[in-house]
Amino acid sequence: MTLRAIKFTPEVLLSAPRRSAAVPNPSGDKAVFTVNTYSFEQHKKASQIRLLDIESGHTTLLIEDPSFSEPTWLSDDELLVLKSGDKGSTSLAVLANVSNPGGPSRYELTSIPAGVSNIKVKKLSGTSIALAFTALTTPEGQLANPETEKKPYSSARIYNSLFVRHWDFWLTANRSSIWYTALEKQDDGKYVLAGKTPVNALSGTKLSSPVAPFGGTGDFDISASGLVFVAKDPELNPALYTKTDLYYIPLSTFLEKKPPPPQIVVTPGLEGYTNSPTFSNSGRKVAFTRMRSNQYESDKTRLLLLPDIGDLTKVQEFYATEDGEGAWDMRPDSIIWSADDSELFTTAEKFGRTLLWKLPASPADAKDLPSQVETADGSVVDLHLLGGKSPRLFVSTSSLVDNSCYSVVNLSEGTNDVVSSNSKQGKTFGLSKSSTGGFTFKGAGDYDVHALVMRPSNFDENKKYPLCFLIHGGPQGAWLDSWSTRWNPAIFAEQGYVVVSPNPTGSTGYGMALQDGIAGDWGGKPYNDLVNCFESIAENLPYVDTNRAVALGASYGGYMINWIQGHPLGRKFKALVCHDGVFCTLNQWSSEELFFPLHDFKGSLYENREAYEEWDPARFANEWATPQLIIHSELDYRLPITEGLAPFNVLQSKGIPSKLLVFPDENHWVLKPENSLVWHQEVLAWINKYSGIESEAGDLADRLESTSISR
């Protein structure tokens, strides 16, 4: 019997088990994944590593200990895991006989006196396995450990070049690096570290990989041929340029103490971000993606092939055209190879979903555009080739109603079978696909715009529900049919709203023309698209009460909330919520990644000030009149805290009902469960007050306020 939540509340959302993507073993009969849960009663997190039987869907517990992470298959029945230790150290351990009903046995390979992450393994000949991982490294090429390094007497930081801080941390001399070694299986069945001491692959270079702040295992790959990785161009300032190159380090053995210098992979005409380098199963080819512009973080990704790792100058582009735009108007992301290396599978957004696509592995054979491979509802999160006789894929997905689903796609039969759904396809939360939908409307120009819709689970088409209008960030981003613990439409719908999430100009997944249309036009076409969306809702959705509408947005969505506040659409809403938004576009130069305003405002502040001023929400502060909640975090270095303080000061000085919520220990996102609960309580209490919805959220916020620092 499926346990069902009485009501899908913030507490249910935030305390529900969060599963990682599942990774199958070489034979394809088992998969491993992690589960994290948070208890608001005990105020602590629990972590598990679990084993999934792919045939039956049954799972068993392997480890319940938050110090263990990143389970990685060594063989069909053995896993390599990381264990965090004292004083910032990390142990590499092996779980053997994981299918044993009595539980796996465990032994330690080695202890590394630093933090380690992003482990990758590759079976070599015989009993040898290549191992790579990443770790923080000193300028001298040694492992760095902030917990054990000598602390200075002064807290001063001194810089003499751009890029002094990034995302939520101040830059130091230490950089991330890739380390490698090999494991060898002994006669007793246990592995040992054959290399004794791991080797820094990037020692003596100016290169750093993975690329901060979000780089991980997708930034590098290993094979018997060696190592490929992505790194920023060391000759260009990372504050001004996005350029990351693909490098190759040939290794005759993963025991080499001094690796050869990295060799750059040549991609003429493409100078932007490089991502997802993936060796073929043969180890001789590499597929990857790259952008053209070196100052546009959301440029179109091109799918590329290096057909022979022995010649780094012969890169081929899939669907290339003479004008350089490319025939496929999508942005490929993650990549895997078929078992015989004849096909590629990649993910790419389209119309509010992240979909799976298939194409020949050679650009010369890719005559037709990629064909879509049907998967479970929602968006693809991760995919792996599944061992066995027939060609199959193991796919992890999520949707607006299901926070984690594992399925098997049989390519030859064209079937897609769900193996395990964490929420019983939404039933655990009292949610179902029938609550979701969407519509299109005319945009501000000669194009259509798409919006996603979420209705309450007890929806009655004969009733009217207040509108919850969500505006996404990016600005080159999109609302997707996927799960979120930060902006989950179902949370608002279950309060009694019809939630509409439009994807206006600037949104990804609808072609590059719509996405690129926002550059130099932040408050132009996107705003008018939203005006048209609101009007379309009023005209075509009779069950929506637009006279009781509220609007919320974060990042660029927060910018748009501030822009709406100073324009006629702002008077259509009873209340607004701005999370980590932009108050003054001129302050974009207090950000860390200056390539962002350089691209989106078509030049620097001092060379093209007019472009910044044209779309500045602060310029229209005299028109502000709608009650507004401001949320901002002090570790948000992309949009500093003053971008939240300034609009709050304007609202307060004008006597407009307003409230400020500050998180000193969060970055651009609110990630800590207790903070996230407060976020949800305050947001729901604010919009419910002005929309007229009565709920427990208001009482919860009042109780919270009585025990927290406020005035």
XYZ file of C-alpha atoms in Angstrom:
711
model
C 0.000 0.000 0.000
C 1.294 3.499 -0.883
C 1.576 5.925 2.020
C 0.125 9.285 1.048
C 0.807 12.710 2.526
C -2.318 14.401 3.941
C -1.239 17.560 2.121
C 1.810 18.452 0.095
C 3.352 21.100 2.361
C 6.869 22.589 2.577
C 7.649 20.153 5.395
C 6.647 17.205 3.195
C 8.674 18.558 0.265
C 11.821 19.186 2.296
C 11.742 16.039 4.424
C 10.924 13.658 1.560
C 13.766 11.278 0.623
C 16.022 12.760 -2.071
C 17.476 10.091 -4.341
C 20.481 10.584 -6.556
C 20.533 9.302 -10.104
C 21.074 5.539 -10.069
C 24.114 3.974 -11.736
C 23.930 0.376 -13.040
C 26.722 -2.184 -12.674
C 28.527 -3.558 -15.767
C 26.122 -6.498 -16.215
C 23.036 -4.323 -15.855
C 21.235 -6.316 -13.178
C 21.893 -3.972 -10.211
C 22.137 -0.206 -9.714
C 23.415 1.888 -6.832
C 22.114 5.233 -5.595
C 22.177 7.475 -2.524
C 19.253 8.765 -0.453
C 19.262 11.828 1.796
C 16.453 12.739 4.175
C 16.060 15.518 6.712
C 14.094 15.302 9.965
C 12.586 18.528 11.267
C 11.830 16.740 14.541
C 15.454 15.726 15.127
C 16.933 18.604 13.074
C 19.447 16.394 11.323
C 20.100 14.669 8.013
C 20.279 10.933 7.364
C 22.182 9.461 4.414
C 22.016 6.021 2.835
C 23.647 4.094 0.022
C 21.145 1.633 -1.449
C 21.226 -1.185 -3.998
C 18.470 -1.557 -6.600
C 17.584 -4.862 -8.229
C 16.693 -3.673 -11.743
C 14.529 -6.700 -12.562
C 12.298 -6.551 -9.473
C 12.651 -2.902 -8.448
C 13.460 -4.016 -4.894
C 16.065 -2.002 -2.968
C 18.298 -2.962 -0.058
C 20.331 -0.842 2.332
C 24.122 -1.047 1.989
C 25.297 1.761 4.297
C 23.537 4.280 6.516
C 26.241 6.787 7.379
C 26.561 10.415 6.181
C 30.346 10.130 6.003
C 30.113 7.744 2.998
C 29.485 9.067 -0.513
C 29.971 8.565 -4.262
C 29.494 4.787 -4.637
C 31.197 3.742 -7.890
C 31.189 0.266 -9.433
C 34.501 -1.604 -9.635
C 32.826 -4.818 -10.806
C 29.365 -6.368 -10.776
C 29.499 -6.869 -7.003
C 32.097 -4.377 -5.725
C 31.870 -0.652 -5.073
C 34.457 2.015 -4.406
C 33.222 4.643 -1.908
C 34.571 7.796 -0.304
C 34.540 8.217 3.469
C 35.140 11.617 4.994
C 37.468 11.497 7.977
C 38.967 13.665 10.670
C 40.700 16.963 9.889
C 39.502 17.079 6.287
C 40.904 13.693 5.255
C 39.207 11.192 2.928
C 39.414 7.415 2.881
C 38.974 5.281 -0.233
C 37.112 2.125 0.752
C 35.737 -0.926 -1.047
C 32.366 -2.545 -0.447
C 32.666 -6.170 -1.523
C 29.884 -8.707 -2.106
C 27.204 -6.016 -2.180
C 24.554 -8.567 -3.242
C 25.177 -10.657 -0.129
C 21.897 -10.889 1.832
C 23.898 -10.432 5.015
C 25.329 -7.150 3.805
C 28.617 -6.231 2.116
C 32.073 -6.534 3.611
C 34.214 -3.398 3.746
C 37.893 -2.560 3.762
C 39.970 0.571 3.352
C 42.309 1.102 0.407
C 44.041 4.248 1.583
C 43.551 7.502 3.439
C 44.229 10.795 1.654
C 44.997 13.841 3.840
C 42.607 16.133 1.918
C 39.072 16.392 0.626
C 38.461 14.138 -2.396
C 35.495 14.055 -4.793
C 34.392 13.178 -8.333
C 35.843 9.684 -8.522
C 35.947 7.867 -11.862
C 37.173 4.369 -12.654
C 37.925 2.491 -15.868
C 38.701 -1.208 -16.128
C 42.017 -1.788 -17.884
C 43.598 -5.066 -18.928
C 43.696 -7.974 -16.519
C 43.011 -7.076 -12.906
C 43.971 -3.405 -13.151
C 41.551 -0.479 -12.823
C 42.360 3.151 -13.599
C 41.232 5.615 -10.943
C 40.892 9.398 -11.132
C 39.487 11.911 -8.668
C 39.636 15.625 -7.984
C 41.045 17.494 -5.014
C 42.054 20.995 -4.013
C 45.716 21.620 -4.853
C 48.320 24.165 -3.763
C 50.243 26.333 -6.268
C 53.135 23.900 -5.749
C 50.964 21.010 -6.967
C 50.482 19.358 -3.562
C 47.206 18.343 -1.939
C 45.621 21.256 -0.099
C 43.640 20.888 3.110
C 42.107 24.083 4.534
C 41.424 22.325 7.846
C 45.077 21.596 8.561
C 46.861 24.512 6.909
C 48.418 27.150 9.132
C 46.012 29.966 9.870
C 47.276 33.539 9.344
C 47.077 36.092 12.136
C 45.320 38.588 9.863
C 42.042 38.120 7.997
C 43.082 40.512 5.222
C 42.682 39.482 1.589
C 44.777 41.226 -1.040
C 44.180 40.994 -4.803
C 45.774 42.656 -7.808
C 43.619 41.307 -10.648
C 39.986 40.672 -11.555
C 37.977 37.705 -10.229
C 38.442 38.016 -6.484
C 35.431 35.929 -5.524
C 33.102 33.448 -7.225
C 29.563 32.269 -6.456
C 29.897 32.013 -2.642
C 33.635 31.901 -1.897
C 36.630 34.232 -2.056
C 39.412 33.063 -4.351
C 42.656 31.753 -2.857
C 45.844 30.495 -4.493
C 44.572 26.895 -4.301
C 42.878 25.353 -7.332
C 41.080 22.115 -8.142
C 43.101 19.440 -9.920
C 42.659 15.912 -11.288
C 44.673 13.138 -9.640
C 45.149 9.629 -10.974
C 46.450 6.224 -9.956
C 45.557 2.545 -10.484
C 44.020 -0.217 -8.417
C 45.258 -3.779 -8.631
C 43.359 -6.853 -7.484
C 45.446 -9.243 -5.390
C 45.216 -13.021 -5.054
C 43.113 -12.649 -1.898
C 40.452 -10.833 -3.913
C 41.157 -7.419 -2.419
C 42.287 -4.306 -4.261
C 45.365 -2.311 -3.396
C 46.535 1.100 -4.551
C 49.110 0.035 -7.131
C 50.444 3.552 -7.554
C 50.943 3.960 -3.782
C 50.633 7.741 -4.103
C 48.167 9.403 -6.523
C 49.688 11.711 -9.161
C 48.556 15.278 -9.882
C 47.830 15.242 -13.633
C 47.989 19.058 -13.846
C 51.122 19.642 -11.787
C 53.393 22.269 -13.298
C 50.644 23.727 -15.479
C 48.419 26.775 -15.001
C 45.352 24.639 -15.582
C 42.582 23.810 -13.140
C 39.841 21.225 -13.506
C 36.964 20.715 -12.821
C 35.868 24.277 -13.579
C 34.421 26.050 -10.526
C 31.874 26.445 -9.150
C 29.777 23.600 -10.585
C 32.267 21.409 -12.451
C 32.371 17.727 -11.532
C 32.790 14.344 -13.172
C 31.319 15.772 -16.375
C 34.451 17.904 -16.816
C 36.805 14.954 -17.393
C 36.942 11.347 -18.529
C 39.457 8.502 -18.512
C 40.227 5.527 -20.738
C 43.144 3.208 -21.406
C 44.398 5.981 -23.709
C 44.722 8.522 -20.905
C 42.790 11.488 -19.620
C 40.694 14.253 -21.246
C 39.532 17.267 -19.269
C 38.101 20.761 -19.520
C 39.921 23.808 -18.135
C 39.719 27.598 -18.387
C 42.157 29.273 -20.749
C 44.887 30.432 -18.309
C 45.790 33.375 -20.545
C 42.321 34.942 -20.325
C 40.814 36.486 -17.204
C 37.899 34.262 -16.079
C 35.888 37.306 -15.010
C 35.764 38.521 -18.606
C 35.770 35.322 -20.685
C 33.994 31.965 -20.667
C 36.604 30.188 -22.789
C 37.308 26.649 -21.615
C 39.351 24.256 -23.730
C 39.527 20.483 -23.991
C 42.909 18.952 -23.171
C 44.324 15.452 -23.541
C 47.027 13.782 -21.452
C 48.213 10.527 -23.052
C 49.097 7.905 -20.453
C 50.757 4.612 -21.265
C 49.895 3.563 -17.734
C 48.038 5.132 -14.824
C 51.149 4.534 -12.742
C 53.202 7.194 -14.561
C 54.814 9.416 -11.930
C 55.351 12.314 -14.324
C 52.555 12.720 -16.863
C 53.288 14.378 -20.214
C 52.101 17.989 -20.627
C 48.415 18.443 -21.529
C 47.746 18.812 -25.249
C 44.950 21.117 -26.427
C 42.184 19.849 -28.724
C 41.811 22.273 -31.639
C 38.296 23.570 -32.453
C 38.561 26.454 -34.979
C 35.772 29.023 -34.679
C 34.552 27.719 -31.323
C 35.966 29.551 -28.307
C 33.341 29.297 -25.571
C 32.520 26.791 -22.854
C 33.544 23.163 -23.449
C 31.572 20.423 -21.689
C 30.873 16.705 -21.350
C 34.036 15.105 -22.815
C 33.237 11.409 -23.170
C 35.543 8.651 -24.405
C 34.114 6.002 -26.709
C 34.155 2.454 -25.410
C 37.213 1.795 -27.583
C 39.004 4.692 -25.904
C 40.101 6.141 -29.254
C 37.303 8.670 -29.861
C 35.938 11.545 -27.804
C 32.542 13.230 -28.086
C 32.032 16.615 -26.402
C 30.188 19.923 -26.699
C 31.445 23.455 -27.199
C 30.030 26.964 -27.562
C 31.139 29.522 -30.106
C 31.199 32.789 -28.110
C 33.846 33.320 -25.433
C 31.655 35.803 -23.519
C 28.210 34.158 -23.577
C 27.604 31.571 -20.889
C 24.342 30.360 -22.472
C 25.448 30.169 -26.088
C 24.333 27.259 -28.261
C 26.316 24.094 -27.551
C 27.647 22.274 -30.638
C 28.056 18.516 -30.560
C 31.597 17.597 -31.623
C 33.590 14.456 -32.366
C 37.297 13.849 -32.093
C 37.507 10.708 -34.267
C 41.081 9.804 -33.328
C 42.685 10.722 -30.009
C 46.016 10.479 -31.812
C 45.245 13.591 -33.900
C 43.835 16.516 -31.896
C 43.391 18.758 -34.957
C 40.672 16.802 -36.768
C 37.576 17.696 -34.730
C 34.273 17.280 -36.597
C 30.993 19.098 -35.871
C 27.587 17.437 -36.078
C 24.985 19.256 -38.177
C 27.387 22.021 -39.191
C 26.134 24.599 -41.717
C 27.951 27.147 -43.853
C 26.568 30.070 -41.849
C 27.952 28.555 -38.643
C 24.569 28.380 -36.918
C 24.129 24.608 -37.188
C 21.105 22.704 -38.497
C 19.954 21.367 -35.098
C 18.411 24.224 -33.097
C 18.807 22.463 -29.754
C 21.544 22.575 -27.090
C 22.974 19.068 -26.465
C 24.246 18.402 -22.972
C 25.235 15.015 -21.501
C 26.547 12.288 -23.845
C 26.933 8.494 -23.832
C 28.054 6.019 -26.513
C 26.275 2.857 -27.616
C 28.000 -0.432 -26.813
C 29.490 -0.765 -30.300
C 30.337 2.976 -30.576
C 28.063 3.335 -33.603
C 25.565 5.716 -31.972
C 25.477 8.606 -29.531
C 22.792 9.467 -27.016
C 22.496 13.014 -25.729
C 20.082 15.113 -23.699
C 18.656 18.469 -24.798
C 15.769 20.678 -23.708
C 12.687 21.039 -25.874
C 9.371 22.717 -24.988
C 9.676 22.511 -21.220
C 11.302 19.076 -20.923
C 14.800 17.651 -21.004
C 14.555 14.903 -23.603
C 16.744 12.024 -24.777
C 17.997 11.966 -28.371
C 19.763 9.400 -30.580
C 22.036 9.971 -33.585
C 24.833 8.211 -35.532
C 28.254 8.553 -33.893
C 29.810 9.995 -37.055
C 28.896 13.469 -38.391
C 29.206 12.063 -41.922
C 26.429 9.556 -41.169
C 24.206 12.044 -39.322
C 22.156 13.027 -42.365
C 18.929 13.487 -40.407
C 18.459 15.456 -37.189
C 18.554 13.404 -33.957
C 15.506 11.284 -33.217
C 13.814 11.460 -29.839
C 13.938 8.405 -27.588
C 10.786 8.039 -25.485
C 11.412 8.060 -21.732
C 9.292 8.295 -18.584
C 7.240 11.446 -17.955
C 9.136 14.611 -17.114
C 12.782 15.393 -17.764
C 15.875 13.213 -18.080
C 18.281 13.718 -15.189
C 20.889 11.067 -15.999
C 21.426 8.126 -18.359
C 23.673 5.076 -18.619
C 24.194 2.226 -21.037
C 22.748 -0.950 -19.551
C 24.634 -4.201 -19.938
C 22.950 -7.280 -21.346
C 22.103 -8.880 -24.681
C 19.663 -6.281 -26.049
C 20.563 -2.557 -26.388
C 19.082 -0.826 -23.352
C 19.482 2.416 -21.437
C 18.991 3.037 -17.730
C 17.420 6.478 -17.341
C 16.814 8.639 -14.256
C 14.044 11.224 -14.596
C 11.967 13.599 -12.508
C 8.754 15.505 -13.198
C 6.488 18.136 -11.685
C 4.830 15.410 -9.599
C 7.559 12.748 -9.186
C 10.860 13.593 -7.521
C 12.780 10.534 -8.795
C 12.033 7.798 -11.307
C 14.282 5.051 -12.689
C 13.340 3.313 -15.931
C 14.772 0.985 -18.562
C 14.519 1.916 -22.238
C 14.744 -1.048 -24.606
C 15.958 0.485 -27.864
C 15.278 -2.483 -30.139
C 11.711 -2.975 -28.869
C 10.913 0.705 -28.358
C 9.666 0.118 -24.815
C 10.116 2.177 -21.670
C 9.524 0.387 -18.344
C 9.514 2.117 -14.976
C 11.666 0.229 -12.475
C 11.272 2.419 -9.411
C 9.473 5.665 -8.585
C 10.441 7.330 -5.311
C 7.006 8.916 -4.876
C 4.955 6.229 -6.649
C 4.686 8.662 -9.583
C 3.405 11.394 -7.296
C 0.882 9.379 -5.262
C 3.000 9.623 -2.099
C 2.594 13.404 -2.256
C -1.051 13.317 -3.284
C -0.049 14.582 -6.728
C -0.788 13.325 -10.221
C 0.003 14.186 -13.816
C -3.633 15.232 -14.312
C -2.856 18.393 -12.311
C -0.307 19.561 -14.892
C -0.738 21.112 -18.293
C 0.299 23.995 -20.467
C -0.743 26.457 -23.150
C 0.765 28.712 -25.790
C 0.045 32.369 -26.499
C 1.280 35.062 -28.843
C 4.496 36.696 -27.745
C 5.504 40.327 -28.171
C 6.636 39.603 -31.741
C 5.970 37.082 -34.464
C 6.419 34.038 -32.243
C 4.498 31.889 -29.766
C 5.362 31.499 -26.091
C 4.746 28.412 -23.975
C 3.663 28.284 -20.321
C 3.386 25.364 -17.889
C 0.331 25.066 -15.630
C -0.098 23.348 -12.263
C -3.544 23.002 -10.672
C -4.466 21.944 -7.103
C -4.932 18.212 -6.587
C -8.568 18.860 -5.583
C -9.150 21.079 -8.614
C -12.750 21.835 -9.565
C -13.140 23.504 -12.961
C -16.342 25.166 -11.749
C -14.458 27.104 -9.078
C -12.091 30.054 -9.430
C -8.559 29.987 -8.033
C -6.142 32.884 -7.503
C -3.209 33.036 -9.916
C 0.362 32.298 -8.835
C 2.595 33.689 -11.598
C 6.170 32.309 -11.508
C 9.001 34.019 -13.433
C 12.178 31.987 -13.999
C 15.784 33.074 -13.619
C 18.747 32.819 -15.941
C 17.690 34.835 -17.822
C 18.624 32.104 -20.321
C 16.753 29.344 -18.513
C 13.304 27.748 -18.479
C 10.640 26.198 -16.314
C 10.717 22.466 -16.988
C 8.566 19.462 -16.269
C 10.989 18.444 -13.524
C 11.192 18.356 -9.739
C 12.584 21.142 -7.581
C 12.979 21.594 -3.842
C 13.468 25.351 -4.269
C 10.742 26.423 -6.704
C 8.175 23.655 -6.764
C 4.875 24.664 -8.434
C 2.981 21.958 -6.533
C 3.718 23.687 -3.215
C 1.879 26.783 -4.422
C -0.879 24.806 -6.153
C -1.653 22.862 -2.983
C -2.175 26.156 -1.169
C -5.080 26.739 -3.541
C -3.518 28.529 -6.535
C -3.444 27.810 -10.224
C 0.258 28.166 -10.978
C 1.333 29.471 -14.378
C 5.037 29.316 -15.241
C 5.693 31.068 -18.583
C 8.830 30.626 -20.688
C 9.112 34.045 -22.400
C 11.863 35.537 -24.564
C 15.203 34.402 -23.135
C 13.986 30.889 -22.346
C 15.959 27.821 -23.373
C 14.527 24.836 -25.237
C 12.467 26.805 -27.757
C 15.170 27.578 -30.310
C 18.083 29.981 -30.210
C 16.141 32.904 -31.713
C 13.786 33.071 -28.716
C 16.628 32.526 -26.257
C 19.007 35.098 -27.760
C 16.207 37.656 -28.140
C 16.674 38.849 -24.569
C 20.205 40.213 -25.072
C 20.103 43.997 -24.821
C 16.340 43.829 -24.180
C 15.898 42.688 -20.570
C 12.757 44.686 -19.856
C 11.459 44.744 -23.438
C 10.170 41.627 -25.188
C 10.319 39.426 -22.035
C 8.124 41.893 -20.122
C 5.660 42.226 -23.001
C 5.542 38.429 -23.319
C 4.527 38.280 -19.641
C 1.878 40.958 -20.181
C 0.463 38.862 -23.042
C 0.576 35.759 -20.859
C -1.410 37.468 -18.109
C -3.997 38.646 -20.618
C -4.217 35.173 -22.152
C -4.877 33.669 -18.719
C -7.643 36.196 -18.045
C -9.274 35.486 -21.418
C -8.855 31.717 -21.719
C -8.672 30.153 -18.242
C -12.101 30.772 -16.661
C -11.130 28.973 -13.462
C -8.335 31.499 -12.725
C -9.089 34.631 -10.722
C -6.610 37.203 -12.043
C -8.022 39.779 -9.608
C -6.308 37.807 -6.823
C -2.993 37.273 -8.590
C 0.500 37.152 -7.048
C 3.861 37.014 -8.833
C 7.189 35.586 -7.713
C 10.667 35.383 -9.240
C 14.321 34.739 -8.425
C 17.574 35.973 -9.972
C 16.525 37.357 -13.383
C 13.005 36.506 -12.256
C 13.683 38.782 -9.272
C 14.879 41.460 -11.690
C 11.589 41.105 -13.575
C 9.605 41.400 -10.328
C 11.352 44.724 -9.663
C 10.775 45.778 -13.299
C 7.090 44.795 -13.118
C 6.790 46.757 -9.870
C 7.571 49.961 -11.790
C 5.320 49.206 -14.787
C 1.588 48.704 -15.424
C 1.686 44.906 -15.020
C 2.737 45.467 -11.409
C -0.701 46.892 -10.605
C -2.312 43.628 -11.725
C -0.867 41.736 -8.760
C -1.917 41.845 -5.124
C 1.611 40.985 -3.941
C 5.104 40.364 -5.296
C 8.042 38.247 -4.106
C 11.621 38.984 -5.213
C 14.356 36.467 -4.357
C 17.988 37.499 -4.965
C 16.951 39.852 -7.741
C 18.499 42.807 -9.542
C 17.486 46.239 -8.246
C 19.873 48.336 -10.328
C 21.409 47.058 -13.564
C 24.359 49.416 -13.136
C 25.304 47.296 -10.123
C 25.870 44.280 -12.368
C 29.521 45.270 -12.220
C 29.618 44.317 -8.559
C 29.126 40.727 -9.748
C 32.027 38.298 -10.288
C 31.404 36.998 -13.810
C 31.619 40.229 -15.809
C 31.251 38.382 -19.104
C 27.566 38.126 -18.197
C 26.702 41.874 -18.321
C 29.220 42.369 -21.139
C 27.117 40.039 -23.271
C 23.591 40.767 -22.082
C 24.024 44.564 -22.073
C 26.192 44.549 -25.193
C 29.265 46.179 -23.708
C 30.827 47.513 -20.551
C 29.203 49.914 -18.107
C 31.641 52.659 -19.041
C 31.299 52.164 -22.809
C 27.557 51.498 -23.075
C 26.004 52.982 -19.940
C 22.788 53.813 -21.820
C 22.014 50.113 -22.326
C 22.268 49.491 -18.574
C 20.170 52.537 -17.725
C 17.446 51.694 -20.246
C 16.515 48.494 -18.440
C 17.223 49.649 -14.857
C 14.333 48.846 -12.457
C 15.581 51.512 -10.021
C 14.805 54.171 -12.651
C 11.082 53.514 -12.160
C 11.029 53.320 -8.360
C 8.669 56.315 -8.262
C 5.973 54.002 -9.709
C 6.365 51.254 -7.110
C 3.115 50.571 -5.242
C 2.487 46.817 -4.806
C 3.247 45.015 -1.501
C 6.528 43.132 -1.908
C 8.579 40.562 -0.006
C 12.340 40.857 -0.555
C 14.562 37.800 0.061
C 18.342 37.952 -0.230
C 21.355 35.952 0.933
C 24.660 37.357 2.121
C 26.798 34.713 0.388
C 25.292 35.545 -2.990
C 28.310 37.066 -4.729
C 26.593 37.007 -8.102
C 23.986 39.489 -6.827
C 25.355 41.070 -3.630
C 23.179 41.704 -0.578
C 22.806 45.416 -1.400
C 20.578 44.407 -4.334
C 18.071 43.251 -1.711
C 18.595 46.024 0.827
C 18.105 48.846 -1.690
C 14.630 47.857 -2.956
C 13.508 47.136 0.607
C 14.630 50.616 1.622
C 12.682 52.094 -1.305
C 9.530 50.173 -0.387
C 9.789 51.115 3.275
C 10.521 54.788 2.628
C 7.483 54.978 0.325
C 5.252 53.347 2.937
C 4.535 50.324 0.726
C 3.818 47.126 2.716
C 7.063 45.194 2.537
C 9.204 42.656 4.334
C 12.877 41.657 4.192
C 14.092 38.078 4.715
C 17.879 37.647 4.885
C 19.975 34.451 5.038
C 23.569 35.170 6.168
C 24.739 31.604 5.389
C 23.180 30.949 1.964
C 24.325 31.742 -1.586
C 22.202 32.398 -4.687
C 20.099 29.414 -3.594
C 18.585 28.563 -0.201
C 19.794 24.991 0.328
C 19.800 24.263 4.073
C 16.566 22.500 5.088
C 15.816 24.676 8.107
C 16.425 27.844 6.084
C 14.385 26.495 3.198
C 11.478 25.788 5.540
C 11.558 29.397 6.757
C 11.731 30.549 3.124
C 8.611 28.604 2.230
C 6.731 29.666 5.345
C 7.459 33.341 4.800
C 6.718 33.256 1.066
C 3.434 31.394 1.458
C 2.306 33.560 4.364
C 3.040 36.688 2.304
C 1.209 35.715 -0.876
C -1.664 34.036 0.999
C -2.256 37.207 3.002
C -2.706 39.353 -0.087
C -4.476 36.807 -2.295
C -6.986 36.050 0.436
C -6.054 32.403 0.858
C -6.173 31.216 4.444
C -3.826 28.357 5.346
C -1.608 26.989 8.045
C 1.324 28.766 6.421
C 0.331 32.080 7.963
C 0.091 30.593 11.454
C 3.438 28.850 10.988
C 5.081 32.099 9.925
C 3.602 33.923 12.923
C 4.946 31.274 15.302
C 8.294 31.402 13.573
C 8.445 35.196 13.767
C 7.794 35.106 17.503
C 10.946 33.022 18.007
C 13.284 34.654 15.461
C 15.116 37.950 15.146
C 12.742 40.440 13.546
C 11.401 43.920 14.015
